[in-house]
Coordinates of C-alpha atoms in Angstrom, one line a residue:
M1 CA -30.3 18.2 47.7
S2 CA -26.7 19.6 47.9
E3 CA -23.9 17.4 49.0
R4 CA -22.7 18.2 52.5
I5 CA -19.0 18.9 53.3
L6 CA -17.6 19.2 56.8
I7 CA -14.5 21.4 57.2
A8 CA -12.4 21.2 60.4
D9 CA -9.5 23.7 60.9
D10 CA -8.6 25.8 63.9
L11 CA -7.5 28.6 61.7
A12 CA -10.5 30.8 60.7
T13 CA -8.9 32.1 57.6
N14 CA -8.4 28.6 56.2
R15 CA -12.1 27.7 56.9
I16 CA -13.3 30.9 55.3
V17 CA -11.4 30.5 52.1
L18 CA -12.6 26.9 51.7
K19 CA -16.2 27.7 52.6
V20 CA -16.4 30.5 50.0
K21 CA -15.1 28.3 47.2
L22 CA -17.3 25.3 48.2
T23 CA -20.4 27.5 48.7
V24 CA -20.0 29.0 45.3
A25 CA -20.0 25.5 43.9
C26 CA -23.4 24.9 45.7
Y27 CA -22.1 22.6 48.4
E28 CA -23.6 22.8 51.9
V29 CA -20.7 23.6 54.3
I30 CA -20.4 22.8 58.0
Q31 CA -17.5 24.2 60.0
T32 CA -15.8 23.5 63.2
D33 CA -12.5 24.8 64.7
R34 CA -12.0 21.8 67.0
C35 CA -10.7 18.5 65.9
D36 CA -12.2 16.6 68.8
E37 CA -15.7 17.7 67.7
V38 CA -15.4 16.1 64.2
P39 CA -16.5 12.5 65.0
K40 CA -19.7 13.6 66.8
L41 CA -20.4 16.3 64.2
A42 CA -19.9 13.8 61.5
R43 CA -22.3 11.3 63.1
D44 CA -24.9 14.1 63.6
T45 CA -24.7 15.6 60.1
Q46 CA -23.6 12.6 57.9
P47 CA -21.4 14.6 55.5
D48 CA -20.5 13.4 52.1
L49 CA -16.9 14.6 52.5
I50 CA -14.7 15.8 55.3
I51 CA -11.8 18.3 54.8
L52 CA -9.3 18.4 57.6
G53 CA -6.8 21.3 57.7
R54 CA -3.5 21.0 59.5
G55 CA -4.0 24.4 61.2
A56 CA -2.1 25.5 64.2
S57 CA -2.6 22.4 66.4
D58 CA -1.9 20.0 63.5
C59 CA -4.3 17.4 64.8
S60 CA -5.7 16.3 61.4
L61 CA -3.7 13.1 61.3
A62 CA -5.0 11.9 64.6
T63 CA -8.6 12.9 63.7
C64 CA -8.3 11.1 60.4
R65 CA -7.1 7.9 62.1
T66 CA -10.1 8.1 64.5
L67 CA -12.6 8.6 61.7
K68 CA -11.2 5.8 59.6
A69 CA -11.3 3.4 62.6
D70 CA -15.0 4.0 63.1
P71 CA -17.1 1.3 61.2
V72 CA -19.6 4.0 60.1
L73 CA -17.6 7.2 59.7
G74 CA -14.8 5.3 58.1
M75 CA -16.7 5.2 54.8
I76 CA -16.7 9.1 54.5
P77 CA -13.9 10.3 52.2
I78 CA -11.4 12.6 53.8
I79 CA -9.1 15.3 52.2
I80 CA -6.3 16.6 54.3
V81 CA -5.1 20.1 53.4
S82 CA -1.3 20.4 54.0
D83 CA 0.7 23.6 54.4
Q84 CA 3.8 21.6 53.4
D85 CA 4.1 20.7 49.7
D86 CA 6.4 17.8 50.2
Q87 CA 6.2 14.1 49.8
Q88 CA 6.7 13.2 53.4
A89 CA 3.6 15.1 54.4
R90 CA 1.6 13.4 51.7
L91 CA 2.8 10.0 52.8
E92 CA 1.9 10.7 56.4
A93 CA -1.6 11.8 55.4
I94 CA -2.3 8.8 53.2
T95 CA -0.9 6.4 55.8
A96 CA -3.3 8.0 58.3
G97 CA -6.2 7.1 56.1
A98 CA -6.7 10.2 54.0
D99 CA -8.3 9.6 50.6
D100 CA -6.4 12.5 49.1
V101 CA -4.1 15.3 50.1
F102 CA -4.2 18.9 48.9
S103 CA -1.2 21.0 49.3
K104 CA -1.1 24.8 49.4
P105 CA -0.9 27.2 47.6
L106 CA -4.6 26.7 46.8
N107 CA -5.4 25.7 43.3
E108 CA -9.2 26.0 43.0
A109 CA -9.6 23.8 39.9
T110 CA -7.6 20.9 41.4
L111 CA -9.4 21.2 44.8
M112 CA -12.9 21.2 43.2
A113 CA -12.0 18.3 41.0
M114 CA -10.7 16.4 44.0
V115 CA -14.0 17.1 45.8
R116 CA -16.1 16.0 42.9
N117 CA -14.1 12.8 42.5
L118 CA -14.3 11.7 46.1
I119 CA -18.0 12.5 46.4
R120 CA -18.6 10.5 43.2
A121 CA -16.6 7.6 44.7
R122 CA -18.7 8.0 47.9
G123 CA -21.8 7.5 45.8
A124 CA -20.4 4.4 44.2
E125 CA -19.5 3.0 47.6
N126 CA -23.0 3.7 48.8
E127 CA -24.4 1.6 46.0
V128 CA -22.1 -1.2 47.1
L129 CA -23.4 -0.9 50.6
R130 CA -27.0 -1.0 49.4
R131 CA -26.2 -4.2 47.6
R132 CA -24.6 -5.7 50.7
E133 CA -27.7 -4.7 52.8
L134 CA -30.1 -6.2 50.3
S135 CA -28.0 -9.4 50.2
R136 CA -28.3 -9.5 54.0
D137 CA -32.1 -8.8 53.9
F138 CA -32.5 -11.8 51.5
G139 CA -30.2 -14.0 53.6
L140 CA -27.6 -14.0 50.8
A141 CA -24.6 -12.3 52.5
E142 CA -21.4 -14.2 52.0
A143 CA -18.4 -14.4 54.3
P144 CA -15.4 -12.2 53.3
A145 CA -12.5 -13.8 51.5
L146 CA -9.9 -15.1 53.9
F147 CA -7.0 -14.7 51.5
A148 CA -5.3 -11.7 49.9
R149 CA -6.3 -11.1 46.3
H150 CA -3.5 -11.1 43.7
A151 CA -4.0 -8.2 41.4
R152 CA -2.8 -7.4 37.9
I153 CA -1.4 -3.9 37.5
A154 CA -0.7 -2.3 34.1
L155 CA 1.9 0.4 33.7
I156 CA 1.5 2.8 30.7
A157 CA 4.6 5.0 30.8
P158 CA 5.9 7.7 28.4
D159 CA 8.5 5.2 27.1
A160 CA 9.9 1.7 27.6
E161 CA 12.8 2.8 29.8
T162 CA 10.5 4.7 32.2
G163 CA 8.1 1.8 32.3
I164 CA 11.0 -0.5 33.4
Y165 CA 12.0 2.0 36.0
W166 CA 8.5 2.2 37.4
R167 CA 8.1 -1.6 37.5
M168 CA 11.4 -2.2 39.2
H169 CA 10.7 0.3 42.1
L170 CA 7.0 -0.6 42.4
A171 CA 7.8 -4.3 42.7
T172 CA 9.8 -3.6 45.9
E173 CA 6.6 -2.1 47.5
I174 CA 3.8 -4.2 46.3
R175 CA 3.3 -8.0 45.7
H176 CA 1.1 -8.1 42.6
R177 CA 1.7 -8.9 39.0
I178 CA 3.0 -5.8 37.2
D179 CA 3.0 -5.5 33.4
I180 CA 4.2 -2.8 31.1
M181 CA 1.7 -1.9 28.3
T182 CA 1.6 0.6 25.5
H183 CA -1.3 2.9 24.8
S184 CA -2.5 0.7 22.0
Q185 CA -2.2 -2.5 24.0
A186 CA -4.3 -1.0 26.8
L187 CA -7.1 -0.3 24.3
E188 CA -6.8 -3.1 21.8
E189 CA -5.6 -6.1 23.7
V190 CA -7.4 -5.7 27.0
G191 CA -10.8 -6.3 25.4
A192 CA -9.5 -9.5 23.8
I193 CA -8.2 -11.2 26.9
K194 CA -9.9 -12.5 30.0
A195 CA -7.3 -11.2 32.5
V196 CA -8.2 -7.5 32.4
P197 CA -5.9 -5.5 34.6
D198 CA -7.3 -4.5 38.0
A199 CA -5.4 -1.3 37.9
F200 CA -3.8 1.0 35.4
V201 CA -1.0 3.5 36.2
I202 CA -1.0 6.0 33.3
A203 CA 1.5 8.7 32.5
S204 CA -0.3 12.0 31.8
T205 CA 2.0 12.5 28.8
L206 CA 2.5 9.8 26.3
K207 CA 2.9 10.7 22.6
D208 CA 1.5 14.2 23.3
T209 CA 0.1 16.0 26.3
S210 CA -3.5 14.7 25.8
D211 CA -2.9 11.0 25.1
G212 CA -2.7 9.9 28.7
L213 CA -5.9 11.7 29.7
R214 CA -7.6 10.5 26.6
L215 CA -6.7 6.9 27.6
V216 CA -8.2 7.5 31.0
S217 CA -11.5 8.5 29.4
E218 CA -11.5 5.6 27.0
L219 CA -10.8 3.0 29.7
R220 CA -13.4 4.4 32.1
S221 CA -16.1 4.3 29.3
R222 CA -15.5 0.7 28.3
Q223 CA -17.5 -2.2 29.9
T224 CA -14.4 -4.4 30.6
T225 CA -12.4 -1.7 32.4
R226 CA -15.2 0.5 33.8
H227 CA -14.4 -0.6 37.4
S228 CA -10.6 -0.8 37.1
V229 CA -8.5 1.4 39.3
I230 CA -6.9 4.2 37.4
V231 CA -4.0 6.3 38.8
V232 CA -2.4 9.1 36.7
Q233 CA 1.2 10.0 37.1
D234 CA 1.7 13.7 36.5
C235 CA 4.7 14.1 34.2
G236 CA 5.2 17.8 34.9
E237 CA 3.0 19.5 32.4
T238 CA 1.9 23.1 32.8
P239 CA -0.9 23.6 33.6
S240 CA -1.2 20.5 35.8
P241 CA -3.4 17.7 34.4
S242 CA -4.8 16.9 37.9
S243 CA -8.3 18.5 37.6
M244 CA -9.0 17.1 34.1
A245 CA -7.7 13.6 35.0
L246 CA -10.0 13.4 38.0
D247 CA -13.0 14.6 36.1
L248 CA -12.3 12.1 33.4
G249 CA -12.5 9.3 35.9
A250 CA -9.0 8.8 37.4
N251 CA -9.2 7.6 41.0
A252 CA -6.1 9.5 41.9
V253 CA -3.3 11.7 40.5
L254 CA 0.3 11.5 41.7
R255 CA 2.4 14.6 41.8
T256 CA 5.4 15.1 39.6
G257 CA 8.3 12.7 40.4
F258 CA 7.6 9.0 40.6
D259 CA 7.2 7.8 44.2
A260 CA 6.7 4.0 44.5
R261 CA 5.7 4.2 48.2
E262 CA 2.9 6.6 47.6
L263 CA 1.7 4.7 44.5
A264 CA 1.8 1.4 46.5
L265 CA -0.2 2.9 49.3
R266 CA -2.8 4.3 46.9
L267 CA -3.1 1.1 44.9
T268 CA -3.4 -1.1 48.0
R269 CA -6.4 0.9 49.3
L270 CA -8.1 1.4 45.9
L271 CA -7.7 -2.2 45.0
A272 CA -9.2 -3.4 48.2
R273 CA -12.3 -1.3 47.5
K274 CA -12.4 -2.5 43.9
F275 CA -12.3 -6.2 45.0
E276 CA -15.0 -5.6 47.5
G277 CA -17.2 -3.9 44.9
D278 CA -16.5 -6.6 42.3
D279 CA -17.4 -9.4 44.8
L280 CA -20.6 -7.7 45.9
R281 CA -21.7 -7.0 42.4
K282 CA -21.1 -10.5 41.3
N283 CA -22.6 -12.2 44.3
F284 CA -25.5 -9.8 44.4
D285 CA -26.4 -10.3 40.8
T286 CA -26.0 -14.1 40.9
N287 CA -27.7 -14.6 44.3
L288 CA -30.5 -12.2 43.6
A289 CA -31.3 -14.0 40.3
L290 CA -31.4 -17.3 42.3
A291 CA -33.5 -15.8 45.0
L292 CA -36.0 -14.2 42.8
R293 CA -36.4 -16.8 40.0
D294 CA -38.2 -20.1 40.0
P295 CA -35.4 -22.7 39.4
L296 CA -37.7 -25.0 37.3
T297 CA -39.3 -22.6 34.8
G298 CA -36.8 -19.7 35.0
L299 CA -39.7 -17.3 35.6
H300 CA -39.7 -14.7 38.4
N301 CA -41.0 -16.1 41.7
R302 CA -43.6 -15.0 44.2
R303 CA -41.2 -12.9 46.2
F304 CA -40.3 -10.9 43.1
A305 CA -43.9 -10.6 42.0
Q306 CA -44.9 -9.1 45.3
S307 CA -42.2 -6.4 45.0
Y308 CA -43.1 -5.8 41.3
L309 CA -46.8 -5.2 42.2
D310 CA -45.8 -2.5 44.7
R311 CA -43.8 -0.7 42.0
L312 CA -46.5 -1.1 39.4
E313 CA -49.0 0.5 41.8
R314 CA -46.7 3.5 42.4
E315 CA -46.1 4.0 38.7
A316 CA -49.8 3.7 37.8
G317 CA -50.6 6.2 40.5
A318 CA -48.0 8.7 39.1
T319 CA -49.1 8.3 35.5
G320 CA -52.8 7.5 35.8
Q321 CA -52.4 4.5 33.5
P322 CA -54.5 1.4 34.1
Y323 CA -53.1 -2.0 34.6
A324 CA -54.4 -5.5 34.8
I325 CA -53.5 -8.5 37.0
M326 CA -54.2 -12.1 35.9
V327 CA -54.0 -15.3 38.0
L328 CA -53.8 -18.5 36.0
D329 CA -54.1 -22.0 37.2
L330 CA -53.6 -25.3 35.3
D331 CA -56.8 -27.4 35.3
R332 CA -56.6 -30.8 37.0
F333 CA -52.8 -30.7 37.2
K334 CA -52.8 -33.2 40.1
S335 CA -54.1 -35.8 37.7
I336 CA -51.2 -35.2 35.3
N337 CA -48.7 -35.9 38.2
D338 CA -50.7 -38.9 39.4
T339 CA -50.9 -40.4 35.9
Y340 CA -47.5 -39.6 34.4
G341 CA -45.4 -38.8 37.4
H342 CA -43.9 -35.6 38.7
P343 CA -41.0 -35.4 36.2
V344 CA -43.6 -35.2 33.4
G345 CA -45.6 -32.7 35.4
D346 CA -42.4 -30.6 35.6
E347 CA -42.0 -30.8 31.8
V348 CA -45.6 -29.6 31.4
L349 CA -45.0 -26.6 33.7
V350 CA -41.8 -25.6 31.7
E351 CA -43.7 -25.8 28.4
V352 CA -46.7 -23.8 29.8
A353 CA -44.3 -21.1 31.0
K354 CA -42.6 -21.0 27.6
R355 CA -46.0 -20.6 25.8
L356 CA -47.2 -18.0 28.1
K357 CA -44.0 -16.0 27.9
G358 CA -44.1 -16.2 24.1
N359 CA -47.5 -14.4 24.1
L360 CA -46.6 -11.5 26.3
R361 CA -44.9 -8.2 25.9
D362 CA -41.4 -7.5 27.2
M363 CA -42.9 -5.1 29.7
D364 CA -45.3 -7.6 31.2
L365 CA -44.5 -9.6 34.3
L366 CA -44.9 -13.4 34.2
A367 CA -44.2 -15.2 37.5
R368 CA -44.7 -18.7 38.9
Y369 CA -46.8 -17.9 41.9
G370 CA -47.4 -21.4 43.3
G371 CA -47.2 -25.0 42.3
E372 CA -49.3 -24.8 39.1
E373 CA -50.3 -21.2 39.5
F374 CA -49.0 -18.3 37.5
L375 CA -49.4 -14.5 37.9
I376 CA -49.3 -12.0 35.1
A377 CA -49.2 -8.2 35.5
L378 CA -49.9 -6.1 32.5
P379 CA -49.1 -2.3 32.7
G380 CA -51.1 0.1 30.6
V381 CA -53.9 -2.1 29.4
T382 CA -57.7 -1.6 29.3
H383 CA -60.4 -4.1 30.0
T384 CA -60.8 -4.9 26.3
Q385 CA -57.0 -5.3 25.8
A386 CA -56.8 -7.5 28.9
Q387 CA -59.6 -9.7 27.7
A388 CA -58.0 -10.3 24.3
M389 CA -54.6 -11.1 25.9
A390 CA -56.2 -13.5 28.4
E391 CA -58.0 -15.4 25.6
R392 CA -54.8 -15.6 23.6
L393 CA -53.0 -17.0 26.6
R394 CA -55.7 -19.6 27.3
R395 CA -55.6 -20.8 23.6
A396 CA -51.8 -20.8 23.6
V397 CA -51.9 -23.5 26.3
S398 CA -55.0 -25.5 25.3
D399 CA -54.9 -25.5 21.5
Q400 CA -51.9 -27.8 21.2
P401 CA -51.1 -30.8 23.5
M402 CA -47.9 -30.7 25.5
A403 CA -45.0 -32.8 24.3
A404 CA -43.9 -34.3 27.6
G405 CA -42.6 -37.6 28.9
K406 CA -42.7 -39.1 25.4
V407 CA -46.5 -39.6 25.8
A408 CA -48.0 -40.5 22.4
G409 CA -49.9 -37.5 21.0
G410 CA -48.9 -35.3 23.9
I411 CA -50.8 -34.3 27.0
A412 CA -53.9 -32.1 26.8
V413 CA -53.6 -29.2 29.2
T414 CA -56.1 -26.3 29.9
L415 CA -56.0 -23.4 32.3
S416 CA -58.4 -21.1 34.0
I417 CA -57.7 -17.4 34.2
G418 CA -59.0 -14.8 36.7
V419 CA -58.6 -11.1 35.7
A420 CA -58.9 -7.8 37.4
V421 CA -58.3 -4.4 35.7
S422 CA -57.6 -1.3 37.8
S423 CA -59.8 0.9 35.7
D424 CA -62.8 -1.3 36.3
M425 CA -62.5 -1.1 40.1
T426 CA -64.1 1.2 42.6
Q427 CA -62.4 2.6 45.7
A428 CA -62.7 -0.9 47.2
A429 CA -59.5 -1.9 45.3
G430 CA -57.0 0.4 47.0
S431 CA -53.8 -1.3 46.0
A432 CA -52.3 -3.8 43.5
H433 CA -52.5 -6.4 46.2
D434 CA -56.2 -5.8 46.5
L435 CA -56.5 -6.2 42.8
L436 CA -54.7 -9.5 43.0
Q437 CA -57.2 -10.7 45.6
F438 CA -60.1 -9.8 43.2
A439 CA -58.3 -11.6 40.3
D440 CA -58.0 -14.7 42.6
Q441 CA -61.7 -14.5 43.3
A442 CA -62.4 -14.4 39.6
L443 CA -60.1 -17.5 39.1
Y444 CA -62.1 -19.4 41.7
R445 CA -65.3 -18.6 39.8
A446 CA -63.8 -19.7 36.5
K447 CA -62.9 -23.0 38.2
S448 CA -66.3 -23.4 39.7
D449 CA -68.1 -22.7 36.4
G450 CA -66.3 -25.4 34.4
R451 CA -62.6 -24.5 34.0
N452 CA -60.7 -23.6 30.7
Q453 CA -62.1 -20.1 30.6
V454 CA -61.4 -16.5 31.4
M455 CA -63.4 -14.8 34.1
F456 CA -63.2 -11.1 35.1
V457 CA -63.8 -9.9 38.6
S458 CA -66.9 -8.0 37.3
D459 CA -68.3 -11.3 35.9
A460 CA -67.6 -13.1 39.2
A461 CA -69.4 -10.5 41.3

């Protein structure tokens, strides 16, 4: 599906020129000649980008402020197209909330790179929002930070004198740590230190006209700096490096002539987004691991297993591959707890989990499903393969006593296993969760028939 772009400009010629260029690039274009219609139109159509022209009525700044103040519409990136190619007009637009400013005369390459860059950033922000919503769904959302984050900004200028000039003027506009770095320091030293800069300001020209842009590409491709803010300062080359810099991963390109106010405005907004993304990624990964793993054994828990079975069912339906589900239960585990105590019982569970995991493939799911019950899902296996794997797992637990609680000779442990294979089932097993119920029935039969054995649902029927 093509990305959708909303154009608002009361001058028809402006809209037509933009629409032609964007349509050729395979974007879906929506137009309006009234600024007051933009918020409602944006809610109805959910565009990926909004372009506001200054037009005859010059209402783009007010419209931009209205959109950015809306909790939903404020996430949509905005480009303001200005007839005035001057710094004051750019500052007004950025202050109003515009994500970028495009000044006439129209340079198609720069405009299209700007559009691609902001739509790409929109996709990244959507991923952050998805993580936030998932965190809320799992009850893991955290309160926002109540303090301003102190950032580290690295300046990579054409020469030392220019770097000092940049730092002196930027320091009057922004309260963050500002360091001057060389090209080699940005590449060699950043990976060796823990304090990776949150933002890089890079001159488009360093030793030669391509060095600055090559540095942008290198920083964006490396794990440590992948999420850093990158702003390129155009040093006046012809042709302009703007389109290439944006396509290589720069967040923004500043026009020729260093302006500390515009740079500070850009950095403040971009850093706020970076910090929010960093926090959500970190909290989501940490909290999700805690929410979906059993704290004792380190295995996935019941919640994750339920979600995994849904995905396994979908994949099997798409590929036609069979899969098996096993339910495993330790035999007479209560007597272990009663005889040796719960701490020893915990040690036994940890050792069982270790032995089971050591006898499974990387693609297989092993989850602690209950107190002494485990669940295993095996994609792409037949009845014969599942039988061999189940017997191997049973022996892995029962053949050697468990060294737990300093009990002399260890503790003898056995388990019973119920198995159901999708290829064995009729239409009665309509889902992976149905298959799980059949495996549970087979486990009950294995327990009833003497324990320490493998029982298939076909055997239990």
